[in-house]
């Protein structure tokens, strides 16, 4: 699988089914650049999760709607409902553990 770019217009449809993780990031953000490869690796390993990323500078409406004030923020949804949100850099193991609880639930 791959990490799919999502926008303000496509976000709701892109995250409406199953377990999804959206990486809110910006090109100028150092920790975001560290987090992106981790999310990419997970997308290859966890076929039962949909992975998206959203550039907060190009898409301000969705981050505002969810009160995202710091990046990277990773928003986890299950069947369209927000179930978790974490801020800052996280390791692959940390993210895998987080996502597994929602996949198995």
mmCIF file of N, CA, C and O in Angstrom:
data_model
loop_
_atom_site.group_PDB
_atom_site.id
_atom_site.type_symbol
_atom_site.label_atom_id
_atom_site.label_comp_id
_atom_site.label_asym_id
_atom_site.label_seq_id
_atom_site.Cartn_x
_atom_site.Cartn_y
_atom_site.Cartn_z
ATOM 1 N N UNK A 1 0.857 -1.185 0.000
ATOM 2 C CA UNK A 1 0.000 0.000 0.000
ATOM 3 C C UNK A 1 0.897 1.239 0.000
ATOM 4 O O UNK A 1 2.068 1.150 0.262
ATOM 5 N N UNK A 2 0.258 2.347 -0.247
ATOM 6 C CA UNK A 2 0.994 3.600 -0.258
ATOM 7 C C UNK A 2 0.254 4.618 0.591
ATOM 8 O O UNK A 2 -0.918 4.440 0.905
ATOM 9 N N UNK A 3 0.959 5.663 0.951
ATOM 10 C CA UNK A 3 0.340 6.764 1.670
ATOM 11 C C UNK A 3 -0.251 7.695 0.624
ATOM 12 O O UNK A 3 0.440 8.156 -0.277
ATOM 13 N N UNK A 4 -1.553 7.954 0.735
ATOM 14 C CA UNK A 4 -2.274 8.741 -0.260
ATOM 15 C C UNK A 4 -2.427 10.180 0.228
ATOM 16 O O UNK A 4 -2.781 10.420 1.385
ATOM 17 N N UNK A 5 -2.145 11.119 -0.661
ATOM 18 C CA UNK A 5 -2.337 12.540 -0.342
ATOM 19 C C UNK A 5 -3.834 12.811 -0.277
ATOM 20 O O UNK A 5 -4.578 12.466 -1.190
ATOM 21 N N UNK A 6 -4.286 13.421 0.814
ATOM 22 C CA UNK A 6 -5.688 13.791 0.960
ATOM 23 C C UNK A 6 -5.794 15.305 1.076
ATOM 24 O O UNK A 6 -4.826 15.967 1.434
ATOM 25 N N UNK A 7 -6.950 15.837 0.762
ATOM 26 C CA UNK A 7 -7.163 17.292 0.774
ATOM 27 C C UNK A 7 -8.408 17.627 1.588
ATOM 28 O O UNK A 7 -9.152 16.727 1.993
ATOM 29 N N UNK A 8 -8.633 18.914 1.784
ATOM 30 C CA UNK A 8 -9.854 19.338 2.474
ATOM 31 C C UNK A 8 -11.089 18.768 1.785
ATOM 32 O O UNK A 8 -12.053 18.387 2.446
ATOM 33 N N UNK A 9 -11.053 18.696 0.464
ATOM 34 C CA UNK A 9 -12.223 18.227 -0.297
ATOM 35 C C UNK A 9 -12.417 16.712 -0.212
ATOM 36 O O UNK A 9 -13.541 16.229 -0.260
ATOM 37 N N UNK A 10 -11.324 15.952 -0.091
ATOM 38 C CA UNK A 10 -11.434 14.496 -0.140
ATOM 39 C C UNK A 10 -11.303 13.809 1.214
ATOM 40 O O UNK A 10 -11.528 12.607 1.323
ATOM 41 N N UNK A 11 -10.960 14.555 2.258
ATOM 42 C CA UNK A 11 -10.645 13.956 3.554
ATOM 43 C C UNK A 11 -11.764 13.079 4.111
ATOM 44 O O UNK A 11 -11.514 11.946 4.528
ATOM 45 N N UNK A 12 -12.979 13.573 4.135
ATOM 46 C CA UNK A 12 -14.077 12.789 4.723
ATOM 47 C C UNK A 12 -14.280 11.472 3.977
ATOM 48 O O UNK A 12 -14.428 10.422 4.594
ATOM 49 N N UNK A 13 -14.266 11.518 2.659
ATOM 50 C CA UNK A 13 -14.430 10.290 1.871
ATOM 51 C C UNK A 13 -13.233 9.359 2.049
ATOM 52 O O UNK A 13 -13.393 8.139 2.153
ATOM 53 N N UNK A 14 -12.027 9.928 2.122
ATOM 54 C CA UNK A 14 -10.809 9.125 2.254
ATOM 55 C C UNK A 14 -10.704 8.427 3.609
ATOM 56 O O UNK A 14 -9.972 7.455 3.750
ATOM 57 N N UNK A 15 -11.423 8.950 4.615
ATOM 58 C CA UNK A 15 -11.282 8.401 5.975
ATOM 59 C C UNK A 15 -12.603 7.881 6.535
ATOM 60 O O UNK A 15 -12.780 7.789 7.742
ATOM 61 N N UNK A 16 -13.529 7.515 5.667
ATOM 62 C CA UNK A 16 -14.865 7.135 6.133
ATOM 63 C C UNK A 16 -15.037 5.651 6.413
ATOM 64 O O UNK A 16 -15.987 5.254 7.082
ATOM 65 N N UNK A 17 -14.125 4.810 5.908
ATOM 66 C CA UNK A 17 -14.296 3.362 6.055
ATOM 67 C C UNK A 17 -13.066 2.723 6.680
ATOM 68 O O UNK A 17 -11.937 3.048 6.310
ATOM 69 N N UNK A 18 -13.307 1.797 7.603
ATOM 70 C CA UNK A 18 -12.214 1.055 8.218
ATOM 71 C C UNK A 18 -11.353 1.918 9.113
ATOM 72 O O UNK A 18 -11.751 2.994 9.541
ATOM 73 N N UNK A 19 -10.152 1.430 9.403
ATOM 74 C CA UNK A 19 -9.197 2.161 10.234
ATOM 75 C C UNK A 19 -8.300 2.984 9.316
ATOM 76 O O UNK A 19 -7.737 2.457 8.357
ATOM 77 N N UNK A 20 -8.205 4.283 9.602
ATOM 78 C CA UNK A 20 -7.360 5.170 8.800
ATOM 79 C C UNK A 20 -6.435 5.960 9.714
ATOM 80 O O UNK A 20 -6.794 6.291 10.844
ATOM 81 N N UNK A 21 -5.250 6.247 9.209
ATOM 82 C CA UNK A 21 -4.318 7.133 9.894
ATOM 83 C C UNK A 21 -3.983 8.252 8.932
ATOM 84 O O UNK A 21 -3.589 8.000 7.794
ATOM 85 N N UNK A 22 -4.182 9.490 9.377
ATOM 86 C CA UNK A 22 -3.830 10.646 8.558
ATOM 87 C C UNK A 22 -2.691 11.392 9.232
ATOM 88 O O UNK A 22 -2.779 11.747 10.411
ATOM 89 N N UNK A 23 -1.630 11.614 8.478
ATOM 90 C CA UNK A 23 -0.447 12.340 8.926
ATOM 91 C C UNK A 23 -0.594 13.794 8.483
ATOM 92 O O UNK A 23 -0.551 14.094 7.289
ATOM 93 N N UNK A 24 -0.820 14.694 9.437
ATOM 94 C CA UNK A 24 -0.900 16.124 9.150
ATOM 95 C C UNK A 24 0.518 16.678 9.260
ATOM 96 O O UNK A 24 1.153 16.575 10.308
ATOM 97 N N UNK A 25 1.013 17.281 8.170
ATOM 98 C CA UNK A 25 2.412 17.667 8.071
ATOM 99 C C UNK A 25 2.570 18.952 7.263
ATOM 100 O O UNK A 25 1.606 19.475 6.701
ATOM 101 N N UNK A 26 3.817 19.428 7.177
ATOM 102 C CA UNK A 26 4.172 20.567 6.317
ATOM 103 C C UNK A 26 5.606 20.370 5.840
ATOM 104 O O UNK A 26 6.412 19.737 6.527
ATOM 105 N N UNK A 27 5.915 20.917 4.692
ATOM 106 C CA UNK A 27 7.239 20.726 4.095
ATOM 107 C C UNK A 27 8.353 21.321 4.955
ATOM 108 O O UNK A 27 9.464 20.809 4.950
ATOM 109 N N UNK A 28 8.071 22.379 5.709
ATOM 110 C CA UNK A 28 9.091 23.060 6.505
ATOM 111 C C UNK A 28 9.307 22.433 7.885
ATOM 112 O O UNK A 28 10.177 22.850 8.640
ATOM 113 N N UNK A 29 8.563 21.401 8.214
ATOM 114 C CA UNK A 29 8.555 20.811 9.558
ATOM 115 C C UNK A 29 9.551 19.654 9.652
ATOM 116 O O UNK A 29 9.352 18.612 9.027
ATOM 117 N N UNK A 30 10.620 19.829 10.421
ATOM 118 C CA UNK A 30 11.643 18.797 10.585
ATOM 119 C C UNK A 30 11.103 17.481 11.144
ATOM 120 O O UNK A 30 11.343 16.419 10.573
ATOM 121 N N UNK A 31 10.384 17.521 12.272
ATOM 122 C CA UNK A 31 9.828 16.268 12.808
ATOM 123 C C UNK A 31 8.869 15.584 11.822
ATOM 124 O O UNK A 31 8.776 14.357 11.803
ATOM 125 N N UNK A 32 8.181 16.368 10.998
ATOM 126 C CA UNK A 32 7.286 15.787 9.984
ATOM 127 C C UNK A 32 8.090 14.984 8.973
ATOM 128 O O UNK A 32 7.669 13.904 8.551
ATOM 129 N N UNK A 33 9.249 15.517 8.590
ATOM 130 C CA UNK A 33 10.098 14.821 7.627
ATOM 131 C C UNK A 33 10.674 13.534 8.226
ATOM 132 O O UNK A 33 10.971 12.593 7.506
ATOM 133 N N UNK A 34 10.806 13.486 9.552
ATOM 134 C CA UNK A 34 11.245 12.257 10.216
ATOM 135 C C UNK A 34 10.092 11.254 10.299
ATOM 136 O O UNK A 34 10.310 10.046 10.183
ATOM 137 N N UNK A 35 8.866 11.749 10.496
ATOM 138 C CA UNK A 35 7.710 10.878 10.679
ATOM 139 C C UNK A 35 7.268 10.229 9.366
ATOM 140 O O UNK A 35 6.839 9.081 9.349
ATOM 141 N N UNK A 36 7.376 10.943 8.268
ATOM 142 C CA UNK A 36 6.878 10.452 6.978
ATOM 143 C C UNK A 36 7.409 9.076 6.575
ATOM 144 O O UNK A 36 6.630 8.214 6.181
ATOM 145 N N UNK A 37 8.724 8.817 6.662
ATOM 146 C CA UNK A 37 9.209 7.483 6.276
ATOM 147 C C UNK A 37 8.657 6.371 7.180
ATOM 148 O O UNK A 37 8.455 5.241 6.726
ATOM 149 N N UNK A 38 8.410 6.685 8.441
ATOM 150 C CA UNK A 38 7.849 5.702 9.367
ATOM 151 C C UNK A 38 6.435 5.334 8.928
ATOM 152 O O UNK A 38 6.059 4.159 8.883
ATOM 153 N N UNK A 39 5.652 6.342 8.568
ATOM 154 C CA UNK A 39 4.288 6.109 8.094
ATOM 155 C C UNK A 39 4.315 5.316 6.787
ATOM 156 O O UNK A 39 3.511 4.403 6.588
ATOM 157 N N UNK A 40 5.259 5.640 5.898
ATOM 158 C CA UNK A 40 5.407 4.901 4.636
ATOM 159 C C UNK A 40 5.703 3.422 4.897
ATOM 160 O O UNK A 40 5.111 2.540 4.264
ATOM 161 N N UNK A 41 6.615 3.149 5.826
ATOM 162 C CA UNK A 41 6.960 1.760 6.153
ATOM 163 C C UNK A 41 5.737 1.013 6.684
ATOM 164 O O UNK A 41 5.488 -0.125 6.302
ATOM 165 N N UNK A 42 4.986 1.662 7.555
ATOM 166 C CA UNK A 42 3.792 1.021 8.111
ATOM 167 C C UNK A 42 2.755 0.745 7.039
ATOM 168 O O UNK A 42 2.059 -0.263 7.098
ATOM 169 N N UNK A 43 2.646 1.641 6.076
ATOM 170 C CA UNK A 43 1.659 1.443 5.006
ATOM 171 C C UNK A 43 1.975 0.180 4.207
ATOM 172 O O UNK A 43 1.073 -0.475 3.701
ATOM 173 N N UNK A 44 3.258 -0.168 4.117
ATOM 174 C CA UNK A 44 3.664 -1.394 3.431
ATOM 175 C C UNK A 44 3.367 -2.640 4.273
ATOM 176 O O UNK A 44 3.146 -3.714 3.732
ATOM 177 N N UNK A 45 3.379 -2.490 5.595
ATOM 178 C CA UNK A 45 3.234 -3.630 6.501
ATOM 179 C C UNK A 45 1.793 -3.879 6.952
ATOM 180 O O UNK A 45 1.444 -5.012 7.275
ATOM 181 N N UNK A 46 0.990 -2.827 7.026
ATOM 182 C CA UNK A 46 -0.356 -2.956 7.588
ATOM 183 C C UNK A 46 -1.408 -2.721 6.504
ATOM 184 O O UNK A 46 -1.947 -1.629 6.369
ATOM 185 N N UNK A 47 -1.709 -3.772 5.754
ATOM 186 C CA UNK A 47 -2.653 -3.660 4.653
ATOM 187 C C UNK A 47 -4.090 -3.427 5.087
ATOM 188 O O UNK A 47 -4.930 -3.042 4.278
ATOM 189 N N UNK A 48 -4.376 -3.641 6.367
ATOM 190 C CA UNK A 48 -5.736 -3.454 6.860
ATOM 191 C C UNK A 48 -5.987 -2.038 7.379
ATOM 192 O O UNK A 48 -7.035 -1.754 7.957
ATOM 193 N N UNK A 49 -5.020 -1.138 7.191
ATOM 194 C CA UNK A 49 -5.162 0.269 7.583
ATOM 195 C C UNK A 49 -4.923 1.132 6.342
ATOM 196 O O UNK A 49 -4.044 0.848 5.542
ATOM 197 N N UNK A 50 -5.727 2.182 6.196
ATOM 198 C CA UNK A 50 -5.538 3.147 5.109
ATOM 199 C C UNK A 50 -4.698 4.303 5.648
ATOM 200 O O UNK A 50 -5.023 4.867 6.703
ATOM 201 N N UNK A 51 -3.644 4.656 4.931
ATOM 202 C CA UNK A 51 -2.744 5.725 5.358
ATOM 203 C C UNK A 51 -2.869 6.917 4.412
ATOM 204 O O UNK A 51 -2.792 6.764 3.198
ATOM 205 N N UNK A 52 -3.060 8.092 5.008
ATOM 206 C CA UNK A 52 -3.172 9.341 4.257
ATOM 207 C C UNK A 52 -2.212 10.364 4.844
ATOM 208 O O UNK A 52 -1.802 10.247 5.994
ATOM 209 N N UNK A 53 -1.921 11.380 4.050
ATOM 210 C CA UNK A 53 -1.185 12.529 4.578
ATOM 211 C C UNK A 53 -1.818 13.795 4.037
ATOM 212 O O UNK A 53 -2.397 13.806 2.942
ATOM 213 N N UNK A 54 -1.757 14.850 4.847
ATOM 214 C CA UNK A 54 -2.342 16.126 4.454
ATOM 215 C C UNK A 54 -1.374 17.259 4.769
ATOM 216 O O UNK A 54 -0.928 17.409 5.907
ATOM 217 N N UNK A 55 -1.047 18.042 3.747
ATOM 218 C CA UNK A 55 -0.213 19.234 3.900
ATOM 219 C C UNK A 55 -1.092 20.321 4.521
ATOM 220 O O UNK A 55 -2.040 20.796 3.896
ATOM 221 N N UNK A 56 -0.765 20.717 5.758
ATOM 222 C CA UNK A 56 -1.615 21.668 6.478
ATOM 223 C C UNK A 56 -1.568 23.072 5.877
ATOM 224 O O UNK A 56 -2.512 23.846 6.049
ATOM 225 N N UNK A 57 -0.493 23.405 5.174
ATOM 226 C CA UNK A 57 -0.413 24.725 4.550
ATOM 227 C C UNK A 57 -1.335 24.819 3.339
ATOM 228 O O UNK A 57 -1.952 25.850 3.092
ATOM 229 N N UNK A 58 -1.447 23.744 2.587
ATOM 230 C CA UNK A 58 -2.297 23.724 1.390
ATOM 231 C C UNK A 58 -3.758 23.428 1.723
ATOM 232 O O UNK A 58 -4.641 23.703 0.905
ATOM 233 N N UNK A 59 -4.007 22.867 2.899
ATOM 234 C CA UNK A 59 -5.356 22.442 3.295
ATOM 235 C C UNK A 59 -5.643 22.883 4.727
ATOM 236 O O UNK A 59 -5.575 22.077 5.659
ATOM 237 N N UNK A 60 -5.968 24.153 4.953
ATOM 238 C CA UNK A 60 -6.140 24.642 6.323
ATOM 239 C C UNK A 60 -7.471 24.273 6.992
ATOM 240 O O UNK A 60 -7.567 24.273 8.212
ATOM 241 N N UNK A 61 -8.493 23.944 6.228
ATOM 242 C CA UNK A 61 -9.823 23.744 6.805
ATOM 243 C C UNK A 61 -9.920 22.508 7.691
ATOM 244 O O UNK A 61 -10.469 22.564 8.796
ATOM 245 N N UNK A 62 -9.415 21.382 7.220
ATOM 246 C CA UNK A 62 -9.520 20.134 7.989
ATOM 247 C C UNK A 62 -8.725 20.206 9.294
ATOM 248 O O UNK A 62 -9.268 19.863 10.350
ATOM 249 N N UNK A 63 -7.468 20.663 9.276
ATOM 250 C CA UNK A 63 -6.753 20.785 10.557
ATOM 251 C C UNK A 63 -7.487 21.708 11.546
ATOM 252 O O UNK A 63 -7.552 21.407 12.735
ATOM 253 N N UNK A 64 -8.062 22.776 11.032
ATOM 254 C CA UNK A 64 -8.802 23.695 11.900
ATOM 255 C C UNK A 64 -10.027 22.996 12.492
ATOM 256 O O UNK A 64 -10.310 23.116 13.682
ATOM 257 N N UNK A 65 -10.730 22.247 11.684
ATOM 258 C CA UNK A 65 -11.927 21.528 12.131
ATOM 259 C C UNK A 65 -11.615 20.575 13.286
ATOM 260 O O UNK A 65 -12.403 20.418 14.208
ATOM 261 N N UNK A 66 -10.447 19.933 13.232
ATOM 262 C CA UNK A 66 -10.067 18.965 14.252
ATOM 263 C C UNK A 66 -9.173 19.569 15.344
ATOM 264 O O UNK A 66 -8.663 18.845 16.200
ATOM 265 N N UNK A 67 -8.990 20.881 15.329
ATOM 266 C CA UNK A 67 -8.221 21.559 16.371
ATOM 267 C C UNK A 67 -6.748 21.210 16.366
ATOM 268 O O UNK A 67 -6.098 21.214 17.413
ATOM 269 N N UNK A 68 -6.199 20.933 15.203
ATOM 270 C CA UNK A 68 -4.789 20.574 15.090
ATOM 271 C C UNK A 68 -3.950 21.847 15.131
ATOM 272 O O UNK A 68 -4.041 22.694 14.246
ATOM 273 N N UNK A 69 -3.156 21.953 16.195
ATOM 274 C CA UNK A 69 -2.354 23.157 16.419
ATOM 275 C C UNK A 69 -0.856 22.895 16.249
ATOM 276 O O UNK A 69 -0.092 23.824 16.070
ATOM 277 N N UNK A 70 -0.437 21.641 16.345
ATOM 278 C CA UNK A 70 0.971 21.268 16.226
ATOM 279 C C UNK A 70 1.097 20.140 15.218
ATOM 280 O O UNK A 70 0.186 19.328 15.082
ATOM 281 N N UNK A 71 2.246 20.113 14.551
ATOM 282 C CA UNK A 71 2.501 19.026 13.615
ATOM 283 C C UNK A 71 3.875 18.443 13.892
ATOM 284 O O UNK A 71 4.733 19.152 14.433
ATOM 285 N N UNK A 72 4.092 17.180 13.586
ATOM 286 C CA UNK A 72 3.115 16.278 12.997
ATOM 287 C C UNK A 72 2.039 15.862 14.005
ATOM 288 O O UNK A 72 2.326 15.636 15.169
ATOM 289 N N UNK A 73 0.816 15.797 13.512
ATOM 290 C CA UNK A 73 -0.279 15.196 14.263
ATOM 291 C C UNK A 73 -0.778 14.028 13.446
ATOM 292 O O UNK A 73 -0.964 14.141 12.238
ATOM 293 N N UNK A 74 -0.980 12.900 14.117
ATOM 294 C CA UNK A 74 -1.495 11.705 13.470
ATOM 295 C C UNK A 74 -2.898 11.462 14.013
ATOM 296 O O UNK A 74 -3.083 11.290 15.212
ATOM 297 N N UNK A 75 -3.868 11.490 13.115
ATOM 298 C CA UNK A 75 -5.277 11.332 13.480
ATOM 299 C C UNK A 75 -5.736 9.947 13.049
ATOM 300 O O UNK A 75 -5.596 9.577 11.885
ATOM 301 N N UNK A 76 -6.268 9.188 13.992
ATOM 302 C CA UNK A 76 -6.751 7.839 13.703
ATOM 303 C C UNK A 76 -8.272 7.849 13.733
ATOM 304 O O UNK A 76 -8.882 8.347 14.680
ATOM 305 N N UNK A 77 -8.862 7.324 12.665
ATOM 306 C CA UNK A 77 -10.323 7.213 12.589
ATOM 307 C C UNK A 77 -10.694 5.756 12.346
ATOM 308 O O UNK A 77 -9.936 5.016 11.721
ATOM 309 N N UNK A 78 -11.842 5.373 12.876
ATOM 310 C CA UNK A 78 -12.387 4.041 12.595
ATOM 311 C C UNK A 78 -13.814 4.246 12.122
ATOM 312 O O UNK A 78 -14.634 4.837 12.836
ATOM 313 N N UNK A 79 -14.085 3.785 10.906
ATOM 314 C CA UNK A 79 -15.409 3.947 10.291
ATOM 315 C C UNK A 79 -15.902 5.392 10.359
ATOM 316 O O UNK A 79 -17.058 5.654 10.665
ATOM 317 N N UNK A 80 -14.981 6.327 10.093
ATOM 318 C CA UNK A 80 -15.328 7.736 10.000
ATOM 319 C C UNK A 80 -15.325 8.497 11.301
ATOM 320 O O UNK A 80 -15.486 9.720 11.310
ATOM 321 N N UNK A 81 -15.122 7.822 12.426
ATOM 322 C CA UNK A 81 -15.122 8.481 13.729
ATOM 323 C C UNK A 81 -13.693 8.576 14.272
ATOM 324 O O UNK A 81 -12.945 7.594 14.237
ATOM 325 N N UNK A 82 -13.324 9.756 14.801
ATOM 326 C CA UNK A 82 -12.000 9.921 15.389
ATOM 327 C C UNK A 82 -11.913 9.068 16.659
ATOM 328 O O UNK A 82 -12.759 9.177 17.545
ATOM 329 N N UNK A 83 -10.900 8.208 16.714
ATOM 330 C CA UNK A 83 -10.702 7.354 17.879
ATOM 331 C C UNK A 83 -9.401 7.678 18.615
ATOM 332 O O UNK A 83 -9.239 7.312 19.775
ATOM 333 N N UNK A 84 -8.486 8.390 17.957
ATOM 334 C CA UNK A 84 -7.225 8.741 18.601
ATOM 335 C C UNK A 84 -6.534 9.851 17.828
ATOM 336 O O UNK A 84 -6.758 10.010 16.625
ATOM 337 N N UNK A 85 -5.698 10.586 18.543
ATOM 338 C CA UNK A 85 -4.900 11.637 17.933
ATOM 339 C C UNK A 85 -3.620 11.768 18.745
ATOM 340 O O UNK A 85 -3.675 11.863 19.973
ATOM 341 N N UNK A 86 -2.475 11.727 18.057
ATOM 342 C CA UNK A 86 -1.202 11.867 18.754
ATOM 343 C C UNK A 86 -0.362 12.923 18.053
ATOM 344 O O UNK A 86 -0.422 13.079 16.844
ATOM 345 N N UNK A 87 0.415 13.648 18.856
ATOM 346 C CA UNK A 87 1.210 14.761 18.349
ATOM 347 C C UNK A 87 2.684 14.452 18.528
ATOM 348 O O UNK A 87 3.096 13.895 19.548
ATOM 349 N N UNK A 88 3.477 14.819 17.528
ATOM 350 C CA UNK A 88 4.915 14.644 17.605
ATOM 351 C C UNK A 88 5.367 13.366 16.924
ATOM 352 O O UNK A 88 4.567 12.576 16.437
ATOM 353 N N UNK A 89 6.674 13.178 16.901
ATOM 354 C CA UNK A 89 7.277 12.009 16.260
ATOM 355 C C UNK A 89 7.022 10.758 17.091
ATOM 356 O O UNK A 89 7.141 10.775 18.317
ATOM 357 N N UNK A 90 6.668 9.661 16.419
ATOM 358 C CA UNK A 90 6.489 8.362 17.068
ATOM 359 C C UNK A 90 7.165 7.283 16.231
ATOM 360 O O UNK A 90 7.172 7.360 14.999
ATOM 361 N N UNK A 91 7.699 6.274 16.916
ATOM 362 C CA UNK A 91 8.388 5.186 16.230
ATOM 363 C C UNK A 91 7.380 4.273 15.532
ATOM 364 O O UNK A 91 6.180 4.305 15.828
ATOM 365 N N UNK A 92 7.894 3.437 14.656
ATOM 366 C CA UNK A 92 7.053 2.482 13.941
ATOM 367 C C UNK A 92 6.371 1.538 14.929
ATOM 368 O O UNK A 92 5.184 1.249 14.792
ATOM 369 N N UNK A 93 7.101 1.063 15.914
ATOM 370 C CA UNK A 93 6.520 0.151 16.902
ATOM 371 C C UNK A 93 5.394 0.815 17.689
ATOM 372 O O UNK A 93 4.371 0.192 17.964
ATOM 373 N N UNK A 94 5.597 2.078 18.073
ATOM 374 C CA UNK A 94 4.554 2.800 18.807
ATOM 375 C C UNK A 94 3.289 2.934 17.962
ATOM 376 O O UNK A 94 2.173 2.710 18.451
ATOM 377 N N UNK A 95 3.460 3.288 16.700
ATOM 378 C CA UNK A 95 2.300 3.473 15.827
ATOM 379 C C UNK A 95 1.615 2.143 15.528
ATOM 380 O O UNK A 95 0.386 2.064 15.487
ATOM 381 N N UNK A 96 2.402 1.096 15.336
ATOM 382 C CA UNK A 96 1.832 -0.222 15.055
ATOM 383 C C UNK A 96 0.987 -0.700 16.236
ATOM 384 O O UNK A 96 -0.113 -1.227 16.058
ATOM 385 N N UNK A 97 1.490 -0.487 17.437
ATOM 386 C CA UNK A 97 0.755 -0.877 18.636
ATOM 387 C C UNK A 97 -0.550 -0.081 18.740
ATOM 388 O O UNK A 97 -1.607 -0.645 19.047
ATOM 389 N N UNK A 98 -0.484 1.206 18.483
ATOM 390 C CA UNK A 98 -1.664 2.066 18.521
ATOM 391 C C UNK A 98 -2.717 1.593 17.525
ATOM 392 O O UNK A 98 -3.889 1.412 17.863
ATOM 393 N N UNK A 99 -2.298 1.355 16.285
ATOM 394 C CA UNK A 99 -3.237 0.990 15.228
ATOM 395 C C UNK A 99 -3.809 -0.416 15.415
ATOM 396 O O UNK A 99 -4.988 -0.662 15.124
ATOM 397 N N UNK A 100 -2.990 -1.329 15.905
ATOM 398 C CA UNK A 100 -3.427 -2.710 16.076
ATOM 399 C C UNK A 100 -4.641 -2.809 16.996
ATOM 400 O O UNK A 100 -5.561 -3.595 16.735
ATOM 401 N N UNK A 101 -4.701 -1.987 18.015
ATOM 402 C CA UNK A 101 -5.843 -2.065 18.933
ATOM 403 C C UNK A 101 -7.150 -1.701 18.248
ATOM 404 O O UNK A 101 -8.205 -2.219 18.604
ATOM 405 N N UNK A 102 -7.101 -0.839 17.230
ATOM 406 C CA UNK A 102 -8.325 -0.460 16.524
ATOM 407 C C UNK A 102 -8.670 -1.440 15.415
ATOM 408 O O UNK A 102 -9.833 -1.650 15.103
ATOM 409 N N UNK A 103 -7.653 -2.042 14.813
ATOM 410 C CA UNK A 103 -7.883 -3.049 13.776
ATOM 411 C C UNK A 103 -8.536 -4.280 14.395
ATOM 412 O O UNK A 103 -9.454 -4.869 13.821
ATOM 413 N N UNK A 104 -8.066 -4.654 15.568
ATOM 414 C CA UNK A 104 -8.559 -5.868 16.214
ATOM 415 C C UNK A 104 -9.877 -5.677 16.954
ATOM 416 O O UNK A 104 -10.526 -6.644 17.306
ATOM 417 N N UNK A 105 -10.244 -4.439 17.218
ATOM 418 C CA UNK A 105 -11.481 -4.171 17.987
ATOM 419 C C UNK A 105 -12.718 -4.388 17.153
ATOM 420 O O UNK A 105 -12.724 -4.289 15.958
#
